[in-house]
Short mmCIF file of C-alpha atoms and ligand atoms in Angstrom, two decimals:
data_model
loop_
_atom_site.label_atom_id
_atom_site.label_comp_id
_atom_site.label_asym_id
_atom_site.label_seq_id
_atom_site.Cartn_x
_atom_site.Cartn_y
_atom_site.Cartn_z
CA MET A 1 108.48 105.21 128.87
CA GLY A 2 106.35 104.64 132.06
CA TYR A 3 105.58 100.88 131.37
CA ASP A 4 107.21 99.12 134.82
CA ARG A 5 110.05 97.05 133.81
CA PRO A 6 111.64 94.06 135.71
CA ASP A 7 115.25 96.08 135.66
CA ASP A 8 113.31 98.99 137.53
CA HIS A 9 110.86 97.28 139.59
CA PRO A 10 111.90 94.21 142.14
CA TYR A 11 109.28 91.45 141.96
CA PRO A 12 106.88 91.68 144.42
CA ASP A 13 106.03 88.59 146.43
CA ASP A 14 102.38 88.70 145.14
CA LEU A 15 101.47 89.07 141.27
CA ALA A 16 103.29 91.41 139.44
CA PRO A 17 101.33 94.17 138.06
CA LEU A 18 101.82 93.13 134.80
CA LEU A 19 99.68 95.35 132.75
CA ALA A 20 98.14 98.85 134.08
CA ASP A 21 96.62 101.90 133.10
CA HIS A 22 100.45 103.22 132.84
CA VAL A 23 101.07 101.35 129.75
CA PHE A 24 100.29 104.38 127.67
CA PRO A 25 103.04 106.94 128.54
CA ALA A 26 102.69 108.33 125.22
CA LEU A 27 99.20 109.11 124.95
CA PRO A 28 98.52 111.96 127.65
CA ALA A 29 95.95 111.51 129.98
CA GLY A 30 92.80 113.50 130.68
CA SER A 31 90.14 114.42 128.19
CA ARG A 32 91.57 113.54 124.77
CA ALA A 33 89.87 113.30 121.89
CA PHE A 34 91.19 111.09 118.84
CA ASP A 35 95.01 112.54 118.53
CA VAL A 36 96.21 110.83 115.86
CA ASP A 37 99.69 112.68 116.01
CA ALA A 38 100.02 111.40 119.78
CA ILE A 39 98.72 107.86 118.33
CA ARG A 40 101.50 107.94 116.03
CA GLY A 41 104.17 108.94 118.24
CA CYS A 42 103.39 105.45 119.75
CA PHE A 43 104.69 103.39 116.68
CA PRO A 44 108.21 103.07 116.13
CA ALA A 45 107.45 101.47 112.26
CA LEU A 46 106.12 105.28 111.13
CA SER A 47 109.61 106.76 111.91
CA ASN A 48 110.65 105.72 108.31
CA GLY A 49 107.95 107.87 106.79
CA THR A 50 106.05 104.99 104.85
CA ALA A 51 102.57 105.43 104.64
CA TYR A 52 101.14 101.88 105.68
CA PHE A 53 97.38 101.22 104.21
CA ASP A 54 98.24 97.87 104.13
CA GLY A 55 96.46 97.54 107.87
CA PRO A 56 94.04 95.12 106.57
CA GLY A 57 97.04 92.51 106.20
CA GLY A 58 98.43 93.42 109.66
CA SER A 59 98.88 96.42 111.49
CA GLN A 60 101.91 98.18 112.73
CA THR A 61 102.98 97.45 116.39
CA PRO A 62 102.74 100.47 119.30
CA THR A 63 105.45 100.06 121.96
CA VAL A 64 103.38 99.22 124.39
CA VAL A 65 102.58 96.19 122.58
CA ALA A 66 106.43 95.36 121.94
CA ASP A 67 107.12 95.84 125.87
CA ALA A 68 104.48 93.76 127.02
CA ILE A 69 105.61 90.87 125.07
CA ARG A 70 109.32 91.68 126.21
CA ASP A 71 108.16 92.11 129.65
CA ALA A 72 106.08 88.66 129.89
CA LEU A 73 109.22 86.97 128.45
CA LEU A 74 111.83 88.51 131.07
CA ARG A 75 109.62 88.60 134.08
CA PRO A 76 109.82 84.92 136.09
CA LEU A 77 107.68 82.66 133.96
CA SER A 78 106.70 79.07 133.61
CA ASN A 79 103.74 76.84 133.40
CA ARG A 80 100.70 78.26 135.00
CA GLY A 81 100.13 77.59 138.49
CA ASN A 82 100.11 79.38 141.90
CA THR A 83 102.97 78.17 143.63
CA THR A 84 105.96 80.38 142.61
CA ILE A 85 105.75 83.97 141.22
CA ALA A 86 106.91 82.56 137.80
CA ALA A 87 103.65 80.53 137.63
CA ARG A 88 101.46 82.88 138.84
CA ASN A 89 102.82 85.28 136.39
CA ALA A 90 101.79 82.93 133.52
CA GLU A 91 98.27 82.38 135.41
CA GLU A 92 97.75 86.06 135.51
CA ILE A 93 98.59 86.64 131.82
CA VAL A 94 96.08 84.44 130.75
CA VAL A 95 93.37 85.65 133.24
CA GLN A 96 94.19 89.07 132.36
CA CYS A 97 94.39 88.36 128.29
CA ARG A 98 90.65 86.50 128.78
CA LEU A 99 89.39 89.79 130.29
CA ALA A 100 90.69 92.16 127.85
CA LEU A 101 89.48 90.13 125.15
CA GLY A 102 86.17 89.56 126.88
CA ASP A 103 86.03 93.18 127.03
CA LEU A 104 87.06 93.53 123.08
CA LEU A 105 84.46 91.61 122.02
CA ASN A 106 81.76 91.57 124.96
CA ALA A 107 81.88 88.05 125.88
CA ASP A 108 82.80 86.10 129.08
CA PRO A 109 86.26 85.61 129.47
CA ASP A 110 85.51 81.94 129.76
CA GLU A 111 84.20 81.99 126.09
CA VAL A 112 87.55 83.35 124.74
CA ILE A 113 89.85 80.66 122.85
CA PHE A 114 93.18 81.66 122.23
CA GLY A 115 95.27 79.93 119.25
CA ARG A 116 98.11 80.38 116.69
CA SER A 117 95.49 82.18 114.10
CA MET A 118 91.93 82.38 113.12
CA THR A 119 92.45 79.91 110.32
CA ALA A 120 94.05 76.98 112.61
CA LEU A 121 91.17 77.54 115.14
CA THR A 122 88.48 77.19 112.69
CA PHE A 123 90.19 74.42 111.15
CA ASP A 124 90.10 72.96 114.58
CA LEU A 125 86.41 74.14 115.18
CA ALA A 126 85.09 72.66 112.01
CA ARG A 127 86.43 69.44 112.81
CA THR A 128 85.20 69.24 116.19
CA LEU A 129 81.25 70.55 114.86
CA SER A 130 81.46 68.48 112.07
CA ALA A 131 81.85 65.17 114.12
CA GLN A 132 78.09 65.48 114.44
CA TRP A 133 77.21 65.90 111.15
CA ARG A 134 75.48 63.63 109.13
CA ALA A 135 75.41 62.67 105.22
CA GLY A 136 73.09 64.89 103.96
CA ASP A 137 73.34 67.46 106.42
CA GLU A 138 74.26 71.02 104.85
CA ILE A 139 76.35 73.80 105.62
CA VAL A 140 76.42 77.26 104.25
CA VAL A 141 79.59 79.28 103.58
CA THR A 142 79.72 82.56 101.22
CA ARG A 143 81.64 83.81 98.29
CA LEU A 144 82.26 87.28 100.21
CA ASP A 145 84.34 85.20 102.84
CA HIS A 146 88.40 85.17 103.21
CA ASP A 147 88.93 81.61 102.60
CA ALA A 148 89.56 80.75 106.16
CA ASN A 149 85.49 80.99 106.64
CA VAL A 150 84.89 78.75 103.81
CA ARG A 151 87.60 76.00 103.13
CA PRO A 152 87.58 74.34 106.78
CA TRP A 153 84.04 74.07 106.51
CA VAL A 154 83.98 72.53 102.75
CA ILE A 155 86.75 70.11 103.72
CA ALA A 156 84.95 68.96 107.12
CA ALA A 157 81.86 68.98 104.84
CA ALA A 158 83.22 66.44 102.27
CA ALA A 159 84.52 64.58 105.43
CA ALA A 160 81.15 63.92 106.80
CA GLY A 161 79.21 63.60 103.31
CA ALA A 162 77.63 66.94 104.08
CA ILE A 163 76.45 69.35 101.17
CA VAL A 164 77.83 72.85 101.02
CA ARG A 165 75.80 75.22 100.25
CA TRP A 166 76.76 78.88 98.62
CA VAL A 167 75.67 82.56 99.20
CA ASP A 168 76.45 85.01 96.25
CA PHE A 169 77.10 88.64 96.85
CA ASP A 170 76.03 91.31 94.01
CA PRO A 171 79.24 92.55 92.75
CA ALA A 172 77.73 95.42 91.31
CA THR A 173 76.59 96.65 94.80
CA SER A 174 79.04 94.53 96.88
CA GLU A 175 76.00 93.76 99.08
CA LEU A 176 75.59 90.31 100.41
CA PRO A 177 71.50 90.50 101.15
CA VAL A 178 70.15 88.33 103.84
CA GLN A 179 67.58 87.04 101.76
CA ASN A 180 70.53 85.18 99.82
CA VAL A 181 71.57 83.56 103.31
CA GLU A 182 67.92 82.66 104.08
CA ALA A 183 67.55 80.96 100.25
CA GLN A 184 69.97 78.82 101.30
CA LEU A 185 69.12 77.41 104.69
CA SER A 186 66.76 74.27 105.25
CA ALA A 187 65.67 71.94 107.90
CA ARG A 188 69.34 70.11 107.38
CA THR A 189 71.52 73.25 107.60
CA ARG A 190 74.10 72.64 110.54
CA VAL A 191 76.30 75.64 110.11
CA VAL A 192 76.67 79.00 108.56
CA ALA A 193 79.99 80.72 108.03
CA VAL A 194 79.79 84.27 107.54
CA THR A 195 82.06 87.20 107.72
CA ALA A 196 81.22 90.21 109.69
CA ALA A 197 83.38 92.39 107.32
CA SER A 198 85.29 91.56 103.99
CA ASN A 199 88.86 91.91 104.10
CA LEU A 200 88.81 92.41 99.89
CA ILE A 201 85.88 94.95 99.44
CA GLY A 202 84.79 96.23 103.35
CA THR A 203 81.25 94.93 102.87
CA MET A 204 79.26 94.19 106.44
CA PRO A 205 76.63 92.13 106.01
CA ASP A 206 73.37 92.12 108.39
CA VAL A 207 74.94 89.41 110.69
CA ARG A 208 72.66 90.15 113.55
CA ALA A 209 69.68 89.88 110.84
CA ILE A 210 71.64 86.56 109.44
CA ALA A 211 71.87 84.98 113.16
CA ALA A 212 68.25 85.42 113.77
CA LEU A 213 67.77 83.33 110.61
CA THR A 214 70.38 80.88 111.00
CA HIS A 215 69.31 79.98 114.64
CA ALA A 216 65.75 79.81 113.61
CA ALA A 217 66.50 76.99 110.78
CA GLY A 218 67.95 75.20 114.01
CA ALA A 219 71.47 75.59 113.09
CA LEU A 220 74.84 77.63 114.48
CA LEU A 221 76.47 80.84 113.08
CA TYR A 222 79.98 81.01 113.15
CA VAL A 223 81.42 85.09 111.95
CA ASP A 224 84.67 85.75 110.91
CA GLY A 225 85.34 88.95 112.56
CA VAL A 226 89.07 89.21 111.60
CA HIS A 227 88.82 92.33 109.44
CA TYR A 228 85.83 93.90 111.31
CA THR A 229 87.68 94.13 114.82
CA ALA A 230 89.99 96.38 113.44
CA HIS A 231 87.64 98.95 112.88
CA HIS A 232 84.32 98.82 114.91
CA ALA A 233 83.46 97.67 118.35
CA VAL A 234 82.64 94.09 118.72
CA ASN A 235 79.41 93.08 120.48
CA PHE A 236 79.44 88.99 120.96
CA ARG A 237 76.22 89.29 123.56
CA ASN A 238 73.95 91.37 121.23
CA LEU A 239 75.36 89.62 117.48
CA GLY A 240 73.73 86.46 118.01
CA ALA A 241 76.68 84.62 116.21
CA ASP A 242 77.64 81.20 118.16
CA PHE A 243 81.33 82.04 117.11
CA PHE A 244 83.06 84.82 116.23
CA GLY A 245 86.74 85.01 115.14
CA CYS A 246 89.50 87.80 115.30
CA SER A 247 92.95 88.18 114.98
CA PRO A 248 95.04 90.54 117.46
CA TYR A 249 97.85 91.35 114.75
CA LYS A 250 95.10 92.96 112.68
CA PHE A 251 93.95 95.27 115.77
CA LEU A 252 97.78 96.21 116.95
CA GLY A 253 98.58 93.05 118.59
CA PRO A 254 100.80 89.91 118.12
CA HIS A 255 100.51 87.47 115.36
CA CYS A 256 97.80 85.02 117.11
CA GLY A 257 94.51 84.23 116.97
CA VAL A 258 91.07 84.47 119.13
CA VAL A 259 87.30 82.93 118.84
CA VAL A 260 84.97 83.68 121.06
CA GLY A 261 82.16 81.00 121.57
CA LYS A 262 78.61 80.83 123.34
CA ARG A 263 79.00 78.89 126.74
CA ASP A 264 76.34 76.68 126.19
CA VAL A 265 77.52 75.79 122.68
CA LEU A 266 80.89 75.04 123.71
CA ALA A 267 79.87 73.07 126.96
CA GLU A 268 78.30 70.55 124.51
CA LEU A 269 81.43 70.39 122.27
CA ARG A 270 84.10 67.56 122.88
CA PRO A 271 87.43 68.66 120.58
CA ASP A 272 90.16 66.23 120.17
CA LYS A 273 92.65 66.47 123.38
CA LEU A 274 95.39 65.33 125.08
CA LEU A 275 94.52 62.90 127.71
CA PRO A 276 96.17 64.42 130.71
CA ALA A 277 94.89 68.19 129.46
CA THR A 278 91.96 69.89 131.17
CA ASP A 279 88.49 69.19 129.87
CA ARG A 280 87.65 72.60 131.01
CA VAL A 281 86.25 75.29 129.09
CA PRO A 282 87.75 77.19 127.22
CA GLU A 283 90.94 75.28 127.96
CA ARG A 284 89.94 71.94 126.15
CA PHE A 285 90.05 74.12 122.80
CA GLU A 286 93.55 75.21 123.56
CA HIS A 287 95.95 72.61 122.29
CA GLY A 288 99.34 72.54 124.04
CA THR A 289 100.93 75.19 126.42
CA LEU A 290 99.36 78.59 125.67
CA PRO A 291 101.69 81.52 124.03
CA TYR A 292 102.01 83.61 127.22
CA GLU A 293 103.98 86.63 125.77
CA LEU A 294 101.69 86.69 123.02
CA MET A 295 98.55 87.15 125.52
CA ALA A 296 100.18 89.74 127.38
CA GLY A 297 100.86 91.55 123.69
CA THR A 298 97.43 90.76 123.28
CA THR A 299 95.67 92.29 125.86
CA ALA A 300 98.16 95.69 125.91
CA ALA A 301 96.63 95.85 122.44
CA VAL A 302 93.28 95.99 123.64
CA ASP A 303 94.51 98.35 126.14
CA PHE A 304 96.06 100.73 123.62
CA LEU A 305 92.75 100.40 121.60
CA THR A 306 90.69 101.51 124.85
CA ALA A 307 93.17 104.64 125.38
CA MET A 308 92.99 106.10 122.02
CA THR A 309 90.46 108.35 123.15
CA SER A 310 89.71 109.01 126.73
CA SER A 311 86.11 108.58 128.30
CA ALA A 312 84.67 107.55 131.55
CA GLY A 313 83.58 103.96 132.64
CA THR A 314 84.82 100.44 132.74
CA ARG A 315 87.35 99.17 130.40
CA ARG A 316 84.38 97.87 127.91
CA ASP A 317 82.84 101.65 128.02
CA ARG A 318 86.14 103.25 127.04
CA LEU A 319 86.87 100.99 124.34
CA VAL A 320 83.24 101.39 122.42
CA ALA A 321 84.00 105.12 122.62
CA SER A 322 87.30 105.10 121.32
CA MET A 323 86.21 102.92 118.41
CA SER A 324 83.65 104.82 117.61
CA ALA A 325 86.39 108.01 117.47
CA LEU A 326 88.44 105.63 115.47
CA GLY A 327 85.54 105.14 113.10
CA HIS A 328 84.53 108.41 112.65
CA HIS A 329 88.46 109.12 111.92
CA GLU A 330 88.74 105.83 109.35
CA ASP A 331 85.45 107.29 107.72
CA THR A 332 86.76 110.57 107.12
CA LEU A 333 89.96 109.29 105.40
CA ARG A 334 88.12 106.87 103.60
CA GLN A 335 86.01 109.93 101.96
CA ARG A 336 89.07 112.08 100.83
CA ILE A 337 90.41 108.64 99.42
CA GLU A 338 87.33 108.32 97.47
CA ALA A 339 86.92 111.66 96.47
CA GLY A 340 90.50 111.83 95.37
CA LEU A 341 90.08 108.82 93.52
CA HIS A 342 86.84 109.98 91.70
CA GLN A 343 88.90 112.56 89.77
CA LEU A 344 91.38 109.82 88.56
CA PRO A 345 90.94 108.26 84.98
CA GLY A 346 90.19 104.62 84.54
CA VAL A 347 89.90 103.98 88.18
CA THR A 348 87.29 101.30 89.36
CA ILE A 349 86.43 100.87 92.92
CA HIS A 350 85.06 97.86 94.03
CA SER A 351 83.96 98.50 97.42
CA ARG A 352 80.71 99.68 97.13
CA ALA A 353 78.49 98.28 99.94
CA ARG A 354 76.02 100.84 101.97
CA GLN A 355 77.50 99.88 105.20
CA ARG A 356 81.40 99.04 104.69
CA THR A 357 84.97 99.27 106.58
CA PRO A 358 87.22 101.52 105.31
CA THR A 359 88.77 98.88 102.61
CA LEU A 360 89.06 100.08 99.01
CA LEU A 361 89.70 97.42 96.38
CA ILE A 362 90.97 99.39 93.30
CA THR A 363 91.73 98.39 89.74
CA PHE A 364 93.05 100.57 86.85
CA ALA A 365 92.26 100.18 83.36
CA GLY A 366 95.17 98.96 81.10
CA ARG A 367 97.37 98.62 84.31
CA ASP A 368 98.12 95.72 86.31
CA ALA A 369 97.18 95.90 89.87
CA ALA A 370 100.70 94.47 91.26
CA GLU A 371 102.75 97.00 88.78
CA ILE A 372 100.48 99.92 90.43
CA SER A 373 101.32 98.72 93.72
CA ALA A 374 105.11 98.44 93.10
CA VAL A 375 105.32 101.93 92.17
CA LEU A 376 103.81 102.61 95.46
CA ALA A 377 106.07 100.90 97.44
CA GLN A 378 108.95 102.45 95.66
CA ASN A 379 107.55 105.92 96.68
CA GLY A 380 107.04 104.78 100.54
CA ILE A 381 103.13 104.06 100.32
CA ASN A 382 102.72 100.40 101.14
CA ALA A 383 99.29 99.41 99.72
CA PRO A 384 99.72 95.84 98.60
CA ALA A 385 98.04 93.80 95.06
CA GLY A 386 95.82 90.66 95.39
CA SER A 387 93.39 88.90 96.22
CA PHE A 388 94.50 88.35 100.05
CA TYR A 389 92.87 85.16 100.18
CA ALA A 390 89.56 86.00 99.39
CA TYR A 391 89.54 83.23 96.77
CA GLU A 392 85.98 83.10 95.95
CA ALA A 393 85.16 87.02 96.13
CA SER A 394 88.01 88.22 94.05
CA ARG A 395 87.10 85.94 91.13
CA ARG A 396 83.41 86.55 91.45
CA LEU A 397 84.26 90.36 91.22
CA GLY A 398 86.11 89.18 87.80
CA LEU A 399 89.68 89.94 88.88
CA GLY A 400 90.84 86.32 89.73
CA GLU A 401 94.00 85.86 91.43
CA ALA A 402 95.47 89.18 90.63
CA GLY A 403 92.70 90.84 92.34
CA GLY A 404 93.46 94.90 93.02
CA VAL A 405 95.12 97.13 94.98
CA ARG A 406 93.99 97.15 98.56
CA VAL A 407 93.91 100.48 100.39
CA GLY A 408 92.95 99.71 103.91
CA LEU A 409 92.78 102.33 107.10
CA ALA A 410 94.33 102.07 110.47
CA PRO A 411 94.37 104.05 113.69
CA TYR A 412 97.88 106.27 112.73
CA ASN A 413 96.54 106.57 108.86
CA ILE A 414 96.47 110.38 108.23
CA ALA A 415 95.10 112.88 105.86
CA ASP A 416 98.75 114.06 104.55
CA GLU A 417 98.95 110.26 103.54
CA VAL A 418 96.21 109.86 101.68
CA ASP A 419 96.95 113.13 99.68
CA ARG A 420 100.27 111.60 98.44
CA LEU A 421 98.80 108.45 97.75
CA ILE A 422 96.43 110.21 95.50
CA ARG A 423 99.04 112.39 93.95
CA LEU A 424 101.25 109.28 93.23
CA LEU A 425 98.22 107.35 91.56
CA ALA A 426 97.28 110.65 89.42
CA GLU A 427 100.81 110.56 88.11
CA ASN A 428 100.70 107.21 87.25
CA VAL A 429 97.40 106.29 85.83
CA ARG A 430 97.19 109.15 83.09
C1 PLP B 1 88.87 88.92 107.00
C2 PLP B 1 89.85 87.81 107.18
N1 PLP B 1 89.63 86.08 107.64
C3 PLP B 1 90.55 85.86 108.39
C4 PLP B 1 91.51 85.85 108.43
C5 PLP B 1 92.89 85.03 108.54
O1 PLP B 1 93.38 84.91 109.58
P1 PLP B 1 94.54 84.32 110.45
O2 PLP B 1 95.79 84.88 109.88
O3 PLP B 1 94.50 84.59 112.12
O4 PLP B 1 94.31 83.01 110.28
C6 PLP B 1 92.11 87.06 107.63
C7 PLP B 1 93.37 87.51 107.40
O5 PLP B 1 94.02 88.02 106.28
C8 PLP B 1 91.37 87.99 107.18
O6 PLP B 1 91.52 89.14 106.77
#
């Protein structure tokens, strides 16, 4: 592997080149379309033959991401600063990670808040935002969202005496119409929390339209982009959201969370913080010492996504091109799964929205989803069953806690795996 390791490179006096173009040895350079075989070669976990359709829960990890984490830890590393190489390495990791996430999401590096998980960051931001709420203020949440973008707001509202307004989706179409959000807005609305894509059924609401309505009502928009970011290029500047959360472990990176927030909105907020900790944005939103190794891994994941295809321009340009090729790859496979499922008796696909990610929630007449998922697992196919913390959505679909089998796609999935999945289901749902 070409990644420069500490053992074959003496440490330079200036900043070590922690992450550079050469982190993708397994993907040949030059003009390159989306080459799924080359991409698969970068994931050691695929070597056991397992078909991973559990990407929406967490993706597999390419070697370069693991290497970046390892190298960050094995190089000289200390708290951030500029006096020693160790301090400068830490500083450089943070700078590079904010730049990478800025490119990934089309946000400014100083709008990037790094944290333990999207859930933890959302709890923190809900507490901070709700400090400004008064009794009788209103917040808007949806029944489509993962609970990480519901409960923090509901809990904060209860503490502030604010009213919770619920936006419903249509189980028949899987759609969350913009009008349903509009109907819950008022002059008292302070925050609207909505997903960019459902991790249960893939629905992608029209976030831009929701942002316009939210702002017209004088409220802030908090978008859960955890599921969306794994499948589409995000354009935070263009989206109109005030906050957008994502989780690197869903897009080939390590287990951590990120929220970007508009600079002028962040400037107004006063999160709880330690007295000696900096008051700068975004650092004042990041409690304690940053996880440098996870930040290095996150940068490597962004670079890996960027390098899935080869095109010209800035990293942002190349990333957008790469994500578009990924979208085409995943869409083709999704259609193949759907065509196969439609041939099977007693199968219901609950993912029906016009705009959706390649994430299919499936139930089987007279069969437990968990039982089907276990059969798949015994045959080397990972497609778990459940409601996946989309607590309200699963209930709204009438599926309760049991939910369904979720088949989700990631960059490394291939047609052969889809065919194995359909064959196995055909043998088991007759
Ligand atoms: C759509 C969605 N939102 C939020 C989360 C929570 O993310 P985290 O694990 O970073 O807290 C998940 C995790 O599965 C998710 O799928």
